[in-house]
Structure formats: C-alpha cells, structure tokens
PDB file of C-alpha atoms in Angstrom:
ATOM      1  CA  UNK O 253      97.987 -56.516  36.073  1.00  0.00           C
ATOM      2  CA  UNK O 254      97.352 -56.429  32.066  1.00  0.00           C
ATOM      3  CA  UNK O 255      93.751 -56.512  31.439  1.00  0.00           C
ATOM      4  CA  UNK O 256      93.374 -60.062  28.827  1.00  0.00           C
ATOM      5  CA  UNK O 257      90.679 -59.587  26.134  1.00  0.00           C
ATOM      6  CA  UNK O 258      89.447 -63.173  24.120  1.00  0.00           C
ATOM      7  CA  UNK O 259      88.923 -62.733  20.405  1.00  0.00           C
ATOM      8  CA  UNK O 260      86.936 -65.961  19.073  1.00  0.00           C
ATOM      9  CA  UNK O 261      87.730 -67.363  16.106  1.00  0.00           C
ATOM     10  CA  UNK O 262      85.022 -68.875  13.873  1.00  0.00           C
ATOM     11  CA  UNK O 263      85.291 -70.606  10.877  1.00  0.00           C
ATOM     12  CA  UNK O 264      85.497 -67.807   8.435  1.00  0.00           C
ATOM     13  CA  UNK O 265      86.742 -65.045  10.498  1.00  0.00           C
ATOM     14  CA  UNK O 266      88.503 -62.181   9.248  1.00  0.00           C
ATOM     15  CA  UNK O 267      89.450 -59.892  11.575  1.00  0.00           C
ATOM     16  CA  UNK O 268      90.481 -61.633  14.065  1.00  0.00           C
ATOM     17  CA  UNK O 269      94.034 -60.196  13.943  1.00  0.00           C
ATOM     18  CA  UNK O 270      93.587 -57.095  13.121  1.00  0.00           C
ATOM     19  CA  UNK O 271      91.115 -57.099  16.385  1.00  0.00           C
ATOM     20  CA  UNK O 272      93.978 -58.585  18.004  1.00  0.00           C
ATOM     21  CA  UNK O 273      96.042 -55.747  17.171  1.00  0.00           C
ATOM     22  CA  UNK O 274      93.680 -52.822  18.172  1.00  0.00           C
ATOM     23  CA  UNK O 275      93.804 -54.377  21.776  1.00  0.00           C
ATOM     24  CA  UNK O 276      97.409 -54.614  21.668  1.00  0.00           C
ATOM     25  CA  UNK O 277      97.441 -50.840  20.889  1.00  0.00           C
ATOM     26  CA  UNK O 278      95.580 -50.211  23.578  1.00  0.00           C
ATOM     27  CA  UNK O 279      97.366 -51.584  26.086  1.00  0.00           C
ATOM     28  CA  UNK O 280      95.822 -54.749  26.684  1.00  0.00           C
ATOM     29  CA  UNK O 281      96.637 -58.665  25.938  1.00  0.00           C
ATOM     30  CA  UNK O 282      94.538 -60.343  23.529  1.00  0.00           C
ATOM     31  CA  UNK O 283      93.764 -63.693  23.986  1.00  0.00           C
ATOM     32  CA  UNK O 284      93.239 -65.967  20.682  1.00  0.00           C
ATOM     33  CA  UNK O 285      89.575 -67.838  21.646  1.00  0.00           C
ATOM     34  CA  UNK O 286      88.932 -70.911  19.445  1.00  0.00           C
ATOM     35  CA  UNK O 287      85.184 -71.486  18.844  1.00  0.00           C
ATOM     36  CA  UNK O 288      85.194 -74.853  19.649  1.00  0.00           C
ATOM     37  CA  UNK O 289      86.235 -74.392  22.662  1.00  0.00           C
ATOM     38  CA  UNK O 290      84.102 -73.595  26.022  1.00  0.00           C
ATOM     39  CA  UNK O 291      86.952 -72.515  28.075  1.00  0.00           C
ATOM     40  CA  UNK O 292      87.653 -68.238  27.759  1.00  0.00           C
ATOM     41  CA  UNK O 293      91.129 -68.815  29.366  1.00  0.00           C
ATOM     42  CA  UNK O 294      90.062 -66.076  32.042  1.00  0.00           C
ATOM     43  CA  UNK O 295      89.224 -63.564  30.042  1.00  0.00           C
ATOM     44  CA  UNK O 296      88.251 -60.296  31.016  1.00  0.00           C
ATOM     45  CA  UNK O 297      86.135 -59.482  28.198  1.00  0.00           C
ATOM     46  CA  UNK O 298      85.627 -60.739  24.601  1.00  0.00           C
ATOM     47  CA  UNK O 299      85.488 -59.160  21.199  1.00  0.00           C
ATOM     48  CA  UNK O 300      83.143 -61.338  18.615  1.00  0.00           C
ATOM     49  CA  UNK O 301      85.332 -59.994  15.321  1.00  0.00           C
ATOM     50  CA  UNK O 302      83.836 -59.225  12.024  1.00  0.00           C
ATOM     51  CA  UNK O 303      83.882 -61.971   9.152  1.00  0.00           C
ATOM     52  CA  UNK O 304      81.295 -64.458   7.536  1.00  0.00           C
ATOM     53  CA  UNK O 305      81.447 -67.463   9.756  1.00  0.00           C
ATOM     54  CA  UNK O 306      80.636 -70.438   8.030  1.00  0.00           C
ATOM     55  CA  UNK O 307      80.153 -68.235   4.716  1.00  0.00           C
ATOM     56  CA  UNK O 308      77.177 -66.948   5.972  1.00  0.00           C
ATOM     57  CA  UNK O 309      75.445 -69.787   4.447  1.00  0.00           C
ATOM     58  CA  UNK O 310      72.434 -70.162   6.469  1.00  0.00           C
ATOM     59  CA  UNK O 311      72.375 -66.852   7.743  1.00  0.00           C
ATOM     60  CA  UNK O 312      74.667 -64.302   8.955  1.00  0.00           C
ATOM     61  CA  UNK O 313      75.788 -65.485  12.150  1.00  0.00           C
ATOM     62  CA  UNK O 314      73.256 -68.170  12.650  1.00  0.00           C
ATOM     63  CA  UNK O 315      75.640 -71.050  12.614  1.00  0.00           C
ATOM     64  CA  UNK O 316      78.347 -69.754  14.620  1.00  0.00           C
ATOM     65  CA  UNK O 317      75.631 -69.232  17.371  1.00  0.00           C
ATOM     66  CA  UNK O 318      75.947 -72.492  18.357  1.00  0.00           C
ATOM     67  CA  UNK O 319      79.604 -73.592  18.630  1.00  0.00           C
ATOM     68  CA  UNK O 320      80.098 -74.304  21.356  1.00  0.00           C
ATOM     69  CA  UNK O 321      82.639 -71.128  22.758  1.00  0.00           C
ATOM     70  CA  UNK O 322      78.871 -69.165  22.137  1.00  0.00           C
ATOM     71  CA  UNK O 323      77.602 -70.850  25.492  1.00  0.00           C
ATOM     72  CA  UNK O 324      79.894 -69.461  27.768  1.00  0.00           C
ATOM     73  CA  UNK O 325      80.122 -66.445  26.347  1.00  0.00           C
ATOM     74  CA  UNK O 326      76.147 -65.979  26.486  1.00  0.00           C
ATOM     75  CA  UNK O 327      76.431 -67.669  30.621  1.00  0.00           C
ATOM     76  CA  UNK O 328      79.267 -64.940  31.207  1.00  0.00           C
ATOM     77  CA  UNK O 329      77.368 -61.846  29.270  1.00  0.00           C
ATOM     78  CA  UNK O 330      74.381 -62.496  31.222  1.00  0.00           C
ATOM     79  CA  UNK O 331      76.442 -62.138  34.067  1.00  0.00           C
ATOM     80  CA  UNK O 332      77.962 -58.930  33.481  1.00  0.00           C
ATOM     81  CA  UNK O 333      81.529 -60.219  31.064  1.00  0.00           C
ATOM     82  CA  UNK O 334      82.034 -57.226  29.102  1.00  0.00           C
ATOM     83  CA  UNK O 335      81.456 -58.435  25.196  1.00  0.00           C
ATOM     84  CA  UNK O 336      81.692 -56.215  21.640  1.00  0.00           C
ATOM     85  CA  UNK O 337      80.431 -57.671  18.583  1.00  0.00           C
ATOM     86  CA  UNK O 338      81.962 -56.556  15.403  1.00  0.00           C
ATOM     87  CA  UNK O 339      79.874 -56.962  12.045  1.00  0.00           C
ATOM     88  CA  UNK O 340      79.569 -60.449  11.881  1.00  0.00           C
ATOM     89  CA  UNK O 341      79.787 -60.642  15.614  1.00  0.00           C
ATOM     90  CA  UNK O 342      76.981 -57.915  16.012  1.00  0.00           C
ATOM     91  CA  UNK O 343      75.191 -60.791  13.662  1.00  0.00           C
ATOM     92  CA  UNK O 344      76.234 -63.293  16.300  1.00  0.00           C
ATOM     93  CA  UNK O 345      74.782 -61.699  19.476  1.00  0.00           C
ATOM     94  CA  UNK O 346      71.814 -60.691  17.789  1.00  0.00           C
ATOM     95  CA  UNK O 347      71.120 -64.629  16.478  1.00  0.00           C
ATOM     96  CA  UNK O 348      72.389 -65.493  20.459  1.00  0.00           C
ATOM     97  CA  UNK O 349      69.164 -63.029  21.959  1.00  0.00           C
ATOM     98  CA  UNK O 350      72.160 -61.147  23.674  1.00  0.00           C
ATOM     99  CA  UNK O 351      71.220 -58.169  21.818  1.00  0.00           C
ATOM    100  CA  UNK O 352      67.652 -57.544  20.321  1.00  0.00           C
ATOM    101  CA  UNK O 353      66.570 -57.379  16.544  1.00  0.00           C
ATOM    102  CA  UNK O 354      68.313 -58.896  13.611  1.00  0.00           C
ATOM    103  CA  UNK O 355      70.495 -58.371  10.508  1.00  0.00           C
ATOM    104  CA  UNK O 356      69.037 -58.444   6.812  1.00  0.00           C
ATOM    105  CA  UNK O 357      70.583 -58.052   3.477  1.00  0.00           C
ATOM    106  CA  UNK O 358      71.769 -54.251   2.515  1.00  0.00           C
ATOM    107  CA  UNK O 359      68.516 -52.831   0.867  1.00  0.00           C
ATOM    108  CA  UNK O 360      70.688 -52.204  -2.277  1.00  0.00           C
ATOM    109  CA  UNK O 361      71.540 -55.941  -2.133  1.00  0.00           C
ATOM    110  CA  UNK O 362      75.309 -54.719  -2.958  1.00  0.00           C
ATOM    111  CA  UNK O 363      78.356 -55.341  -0.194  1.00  0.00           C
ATOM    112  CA  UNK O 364      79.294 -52.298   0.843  1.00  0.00           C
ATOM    113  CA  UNK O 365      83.022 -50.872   2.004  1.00  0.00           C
ATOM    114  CA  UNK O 366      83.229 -46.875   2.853  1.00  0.00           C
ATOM    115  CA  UNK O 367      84.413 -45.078   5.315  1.00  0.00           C
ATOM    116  CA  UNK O 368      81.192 -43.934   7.459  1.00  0.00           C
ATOM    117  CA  UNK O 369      80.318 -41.350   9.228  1.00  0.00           C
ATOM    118  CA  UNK O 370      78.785 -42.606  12.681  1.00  0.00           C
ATOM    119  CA  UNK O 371      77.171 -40.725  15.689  1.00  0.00           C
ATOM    120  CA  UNK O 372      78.412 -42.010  18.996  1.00  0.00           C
ATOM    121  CA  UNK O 373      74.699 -41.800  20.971  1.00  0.00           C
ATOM    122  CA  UNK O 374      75.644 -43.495  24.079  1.00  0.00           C
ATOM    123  CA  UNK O 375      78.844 -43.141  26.515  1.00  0.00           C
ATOM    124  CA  UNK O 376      78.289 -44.918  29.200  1.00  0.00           C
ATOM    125  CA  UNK O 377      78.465 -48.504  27.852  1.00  0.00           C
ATOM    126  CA  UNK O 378      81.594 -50.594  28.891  1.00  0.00           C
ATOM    127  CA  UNK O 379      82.786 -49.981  25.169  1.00  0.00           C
ATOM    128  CA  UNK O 380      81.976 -46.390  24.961  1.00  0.00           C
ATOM    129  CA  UNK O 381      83.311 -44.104  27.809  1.00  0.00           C
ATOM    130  CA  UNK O 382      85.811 -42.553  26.171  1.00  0.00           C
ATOM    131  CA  UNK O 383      83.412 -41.206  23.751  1.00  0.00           C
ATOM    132  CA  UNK O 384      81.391 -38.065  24.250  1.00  0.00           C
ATOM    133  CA  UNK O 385      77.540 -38.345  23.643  1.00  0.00           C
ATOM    134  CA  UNK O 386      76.753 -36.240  20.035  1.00  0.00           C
ATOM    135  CA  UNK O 387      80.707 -36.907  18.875  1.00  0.00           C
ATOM    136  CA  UNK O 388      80.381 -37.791  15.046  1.00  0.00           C
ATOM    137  CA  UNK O 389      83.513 -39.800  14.508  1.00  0.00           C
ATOM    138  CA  UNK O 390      84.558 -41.999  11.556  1.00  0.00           C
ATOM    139  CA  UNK O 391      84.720 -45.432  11.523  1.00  0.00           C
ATOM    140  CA  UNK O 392      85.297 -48.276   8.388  1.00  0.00           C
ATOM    141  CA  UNK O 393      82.193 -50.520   7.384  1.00  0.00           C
ATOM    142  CA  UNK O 394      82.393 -53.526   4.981  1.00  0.00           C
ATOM    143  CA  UNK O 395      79.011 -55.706   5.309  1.00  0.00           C
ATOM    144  CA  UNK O 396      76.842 -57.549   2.788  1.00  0.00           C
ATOM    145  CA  UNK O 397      74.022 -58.067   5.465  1.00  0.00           C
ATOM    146  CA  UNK O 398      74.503 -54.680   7.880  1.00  0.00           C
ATOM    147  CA  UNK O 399      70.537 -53.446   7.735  1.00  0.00           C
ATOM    148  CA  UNK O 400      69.478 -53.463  11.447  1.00  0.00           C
ATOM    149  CA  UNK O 401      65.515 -54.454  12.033  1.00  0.00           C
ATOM    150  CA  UNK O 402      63.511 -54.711  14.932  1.00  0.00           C
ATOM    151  CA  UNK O 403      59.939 -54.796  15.299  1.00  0.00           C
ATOM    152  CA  UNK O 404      58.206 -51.222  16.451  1.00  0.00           C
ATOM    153  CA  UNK O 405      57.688 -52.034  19.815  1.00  0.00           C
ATOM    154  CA  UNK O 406      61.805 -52.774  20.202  1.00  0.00           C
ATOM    155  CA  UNK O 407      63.143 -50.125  18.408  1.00  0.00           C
ATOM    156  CA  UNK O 408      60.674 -47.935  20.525  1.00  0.00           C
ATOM    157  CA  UNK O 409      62.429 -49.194  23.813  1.00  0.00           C
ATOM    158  CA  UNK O 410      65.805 -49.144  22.540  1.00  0.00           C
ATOM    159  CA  UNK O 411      65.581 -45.310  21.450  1.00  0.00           C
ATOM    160  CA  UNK O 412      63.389 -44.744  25.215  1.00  0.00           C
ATOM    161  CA  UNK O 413      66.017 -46.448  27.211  1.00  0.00           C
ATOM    162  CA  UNK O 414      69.107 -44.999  24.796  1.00  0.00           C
ATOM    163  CA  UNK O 415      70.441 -48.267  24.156  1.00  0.00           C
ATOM    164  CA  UNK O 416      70.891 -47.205  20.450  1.00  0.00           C
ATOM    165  CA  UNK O 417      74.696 -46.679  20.600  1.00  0.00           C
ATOM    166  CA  UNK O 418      75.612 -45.605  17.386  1.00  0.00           C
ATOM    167  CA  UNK O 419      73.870 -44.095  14.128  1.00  0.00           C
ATOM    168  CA  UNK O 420      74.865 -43.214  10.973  1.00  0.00           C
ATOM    169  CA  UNK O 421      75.292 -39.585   9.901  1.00  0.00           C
ATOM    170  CA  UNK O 422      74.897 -38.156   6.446  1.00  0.00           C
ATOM    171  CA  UNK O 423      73.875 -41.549   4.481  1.00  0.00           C
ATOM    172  CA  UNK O 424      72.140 -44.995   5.435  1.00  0.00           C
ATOM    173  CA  UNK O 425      74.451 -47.324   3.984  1.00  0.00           C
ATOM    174  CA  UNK O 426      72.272 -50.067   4.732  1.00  0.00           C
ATOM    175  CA  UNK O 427      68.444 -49.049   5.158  1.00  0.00           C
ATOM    176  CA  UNK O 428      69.171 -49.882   9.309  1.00  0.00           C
ATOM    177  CA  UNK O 429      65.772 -48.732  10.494  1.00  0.00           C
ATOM    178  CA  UNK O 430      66.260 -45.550  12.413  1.00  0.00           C
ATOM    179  CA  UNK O 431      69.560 -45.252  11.039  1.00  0.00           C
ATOM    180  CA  UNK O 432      70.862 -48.035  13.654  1.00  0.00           C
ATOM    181  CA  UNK O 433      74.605 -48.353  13.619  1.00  0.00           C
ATOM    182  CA  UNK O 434      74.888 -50.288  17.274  1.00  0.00           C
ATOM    183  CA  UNK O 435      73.084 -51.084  20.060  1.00  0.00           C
ATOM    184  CA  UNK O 436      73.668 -52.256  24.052  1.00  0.00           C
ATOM    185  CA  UNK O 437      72.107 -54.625  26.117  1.00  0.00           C
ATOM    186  CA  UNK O 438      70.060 -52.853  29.328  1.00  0.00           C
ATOM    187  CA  UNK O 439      73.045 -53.576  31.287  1.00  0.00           C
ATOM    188  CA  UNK O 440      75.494 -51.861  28.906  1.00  0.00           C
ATOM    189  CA  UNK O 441      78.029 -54.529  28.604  1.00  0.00           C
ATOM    190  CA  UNK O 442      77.470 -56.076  25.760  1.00  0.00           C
ATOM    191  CA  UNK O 443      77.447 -54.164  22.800  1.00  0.00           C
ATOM    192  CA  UNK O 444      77.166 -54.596  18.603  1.00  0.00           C
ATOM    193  CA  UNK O 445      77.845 -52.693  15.513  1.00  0.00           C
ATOM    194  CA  UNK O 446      78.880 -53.130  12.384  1.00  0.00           C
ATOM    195  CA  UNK O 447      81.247 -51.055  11.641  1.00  0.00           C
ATOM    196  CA  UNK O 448      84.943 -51.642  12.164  1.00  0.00           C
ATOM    197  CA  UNK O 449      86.699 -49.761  15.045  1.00  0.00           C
ATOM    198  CA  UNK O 450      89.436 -52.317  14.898  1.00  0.00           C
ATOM    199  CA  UNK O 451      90.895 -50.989  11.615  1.00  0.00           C
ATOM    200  CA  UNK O 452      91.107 -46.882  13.018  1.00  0.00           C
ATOM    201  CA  UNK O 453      93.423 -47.070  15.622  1.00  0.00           C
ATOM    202  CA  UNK O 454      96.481 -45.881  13.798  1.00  0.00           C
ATOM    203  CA  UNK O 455      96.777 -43.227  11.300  1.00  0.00           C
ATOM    204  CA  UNK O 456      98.175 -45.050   8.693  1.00  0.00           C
ATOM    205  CA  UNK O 457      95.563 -47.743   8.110  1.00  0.00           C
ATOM    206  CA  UNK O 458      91.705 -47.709   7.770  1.00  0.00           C
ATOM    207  CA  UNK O 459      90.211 -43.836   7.565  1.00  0.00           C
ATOM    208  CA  UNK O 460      93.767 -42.432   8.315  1.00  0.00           C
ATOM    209  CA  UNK O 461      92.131 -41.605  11.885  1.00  0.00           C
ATOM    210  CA  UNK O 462      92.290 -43.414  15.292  1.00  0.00           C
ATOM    211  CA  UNK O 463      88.283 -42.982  15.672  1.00  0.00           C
ATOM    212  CA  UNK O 464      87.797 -46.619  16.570  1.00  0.00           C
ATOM    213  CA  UNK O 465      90.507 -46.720  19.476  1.00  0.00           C
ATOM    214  CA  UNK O 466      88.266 -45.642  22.081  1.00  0.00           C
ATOM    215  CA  UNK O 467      86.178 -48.509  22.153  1.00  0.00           C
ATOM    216  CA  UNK O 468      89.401 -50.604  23.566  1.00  0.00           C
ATOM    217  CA  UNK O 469      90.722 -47.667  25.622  1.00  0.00           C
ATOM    218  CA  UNK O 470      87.247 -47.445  26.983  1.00  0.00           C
ATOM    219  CA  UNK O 471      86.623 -51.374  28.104  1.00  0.00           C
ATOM    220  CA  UNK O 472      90.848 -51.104  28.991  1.00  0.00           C
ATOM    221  CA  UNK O 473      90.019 -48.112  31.868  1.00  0.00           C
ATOM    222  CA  UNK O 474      86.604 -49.957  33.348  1.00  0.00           C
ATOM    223  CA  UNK O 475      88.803 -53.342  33.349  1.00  0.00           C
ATOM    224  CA  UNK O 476      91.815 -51.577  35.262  1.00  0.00           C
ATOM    225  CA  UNK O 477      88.932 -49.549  37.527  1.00  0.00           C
ATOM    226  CA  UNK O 478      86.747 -52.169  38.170  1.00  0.00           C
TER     227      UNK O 478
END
C-alpha cells in the first residue's frame, strides 16, 4: 500500500506544490490538506510547507497556529504522526510548542536565498534515516525570519539530548544561535528546519543536487516498515 503524506495549505503558502512533488518523487502520494479543515484524510504523516502564511503579519507563523487543521495535527504529533516543518512550517511548530524555541528576524534584517551548506547532526529522526550523522549536504534556504533562539537552558538540552538536527556549515546565514539549522522533538517525529529539501530532489532544479530527497525517502521506508 502507497504510503499518503498531507501537505497543509495556509493562506500564503508557497511551496505547497513543489512539496507535493518531492513526495511524489519519492514514491509516495501526497495528499492536498486545507487549513481549515480538521480532517487529515488518513494521512500517514504531514509536511507543514514553507511560505508566509497570512503575510507573516503578526508573526511568522503565529496566525496559522490556530486554524483549525493545526489542532489535529498537534493531537496526532503528540501521539507519534510523523510531521516536517519547512521554513514557515518550522515557524508553525515552534509557535504550536511542538518544537521548542522560536524564529526572529535574520540579524542582517535582509531576506536571504543561497544555496547552504548544512550538517546533517541527527539520523535517527523519522525524517532523517537515510542520512549519515557528520554528512554535510546542500540544501536551498529563502527566509526573512530563519534566526533560531532558545533560551540557555533549551539549547543546552537540545545539544545534550542531540535533538539539534541540522547546522549550518561554513556561514550563519541567519545568526541561529549555535548555528541551529533544525531541530526534533524528544520523540523524533516531528521535526523543523528552514531550509528547503523540497526543491533538491532532482538535478535540474534547486542546487543541481538531490540533497533534500532523503528526508522523503527516509519518512517513505519507516512508513512502509512500520
């Protein structure tokens, strides 16, 4: 049976297809989630895709919180539903206490779009396994509000329990204290960054590598194995 992976939808979404897409390549069937609705259509796990809902006006990700898709999704994390947040969806489960800390403004107060050089620092996530712990791969960013904060005592667990799940390698594009590039819960199923692994999984798009297909082969194999 295919494995079915939700993409939600917000009002200002951009990626959405494109996130779409990389599961497609994968293997898997995505599933089109509409954030105003509760029901995941049986999901099997859900991407949060990169954009500015609701233009960011309040702050990134603090509006879309609370449609009303965002309640099941946080009932269904906390119960072990496999969930990726992508930029603006990293902004999401970090305003929906899924994940811990929160996104600011880029310290140069400039958007940002490179390719970037990340450090994959966990492999044993539910998005990560078929990584290798210490691979440097590359991956496309694009974020106005990417620097990653935490207060000392949280960014002190999350590097003592390895829950930082990606860094940044060479340059801080962001000033992400400890050169944070993503993070997983303590059950390792729900995970944010924000960079974009949905636009390198095909050669000719993105970095010209497939860097970011892993992350959907990876959640693909536990699905199937589960």
């Amino acid at each position: 049976m295919t494995a079915r992976i939700g993409v939600v939808t917000f009002p200002g979404s951009l990626d959405d297809r494109d996130t779409q897409r990389a599961i497609r390549v994968a293997g898997a069937e995505p599933v089109a989630l509409w954030h105003k609705d509760k029901d995941l259509k049986q999901v099997d796990a859900v991407v949060l895709c990169g954009g500015f809902s609701y233009g960011d006006y309040l702050r990134a990700g603090a509006i879309a919180r609370f449609s009303p898709v965002m309640d099941t999704v946080i009932d269904q994390a906390k119960a072990g539903l496999p969930v990726l947040g992508i930029c603006n969806g990293f902004q999401i489960l970090t305003e929906a206490h899924l994940l811990p800390g929160g996104m600011l403004g880029n310290d140069h107060l400039h958007f940002i779009c490179r390719d970037q050089k990340l450090r994959v620092e966990n492999a044993d996530t539910a998005w990560t396994t078929d990584y290798e712990a210490g691979q440097e791969i590359h991956i496309p960013l694009k974020n106005m509000d990417g620097r990653y904060v935490a207060d000392q005592r949280t960014l002190d667990e999350l590097e003592a329990e390895g829950r930082v799940a990606f860094r940044y390698v060479d340059f801080n594009p962001n000033g992400s204290l400890n050169d944070i590039a993503g993070i997983t819960n303590e059950a390792g199923n729900v995970v944010g960054l924000m960079p974009h692994p949905e636009h390198a999984v095909e050669p000719l798009i993105g970095t010209g590598r497939t860097d970011g297909l892993p992350f959907f082969t990876s959640i693909l194999k536990k699905l199937v194995n589960a």
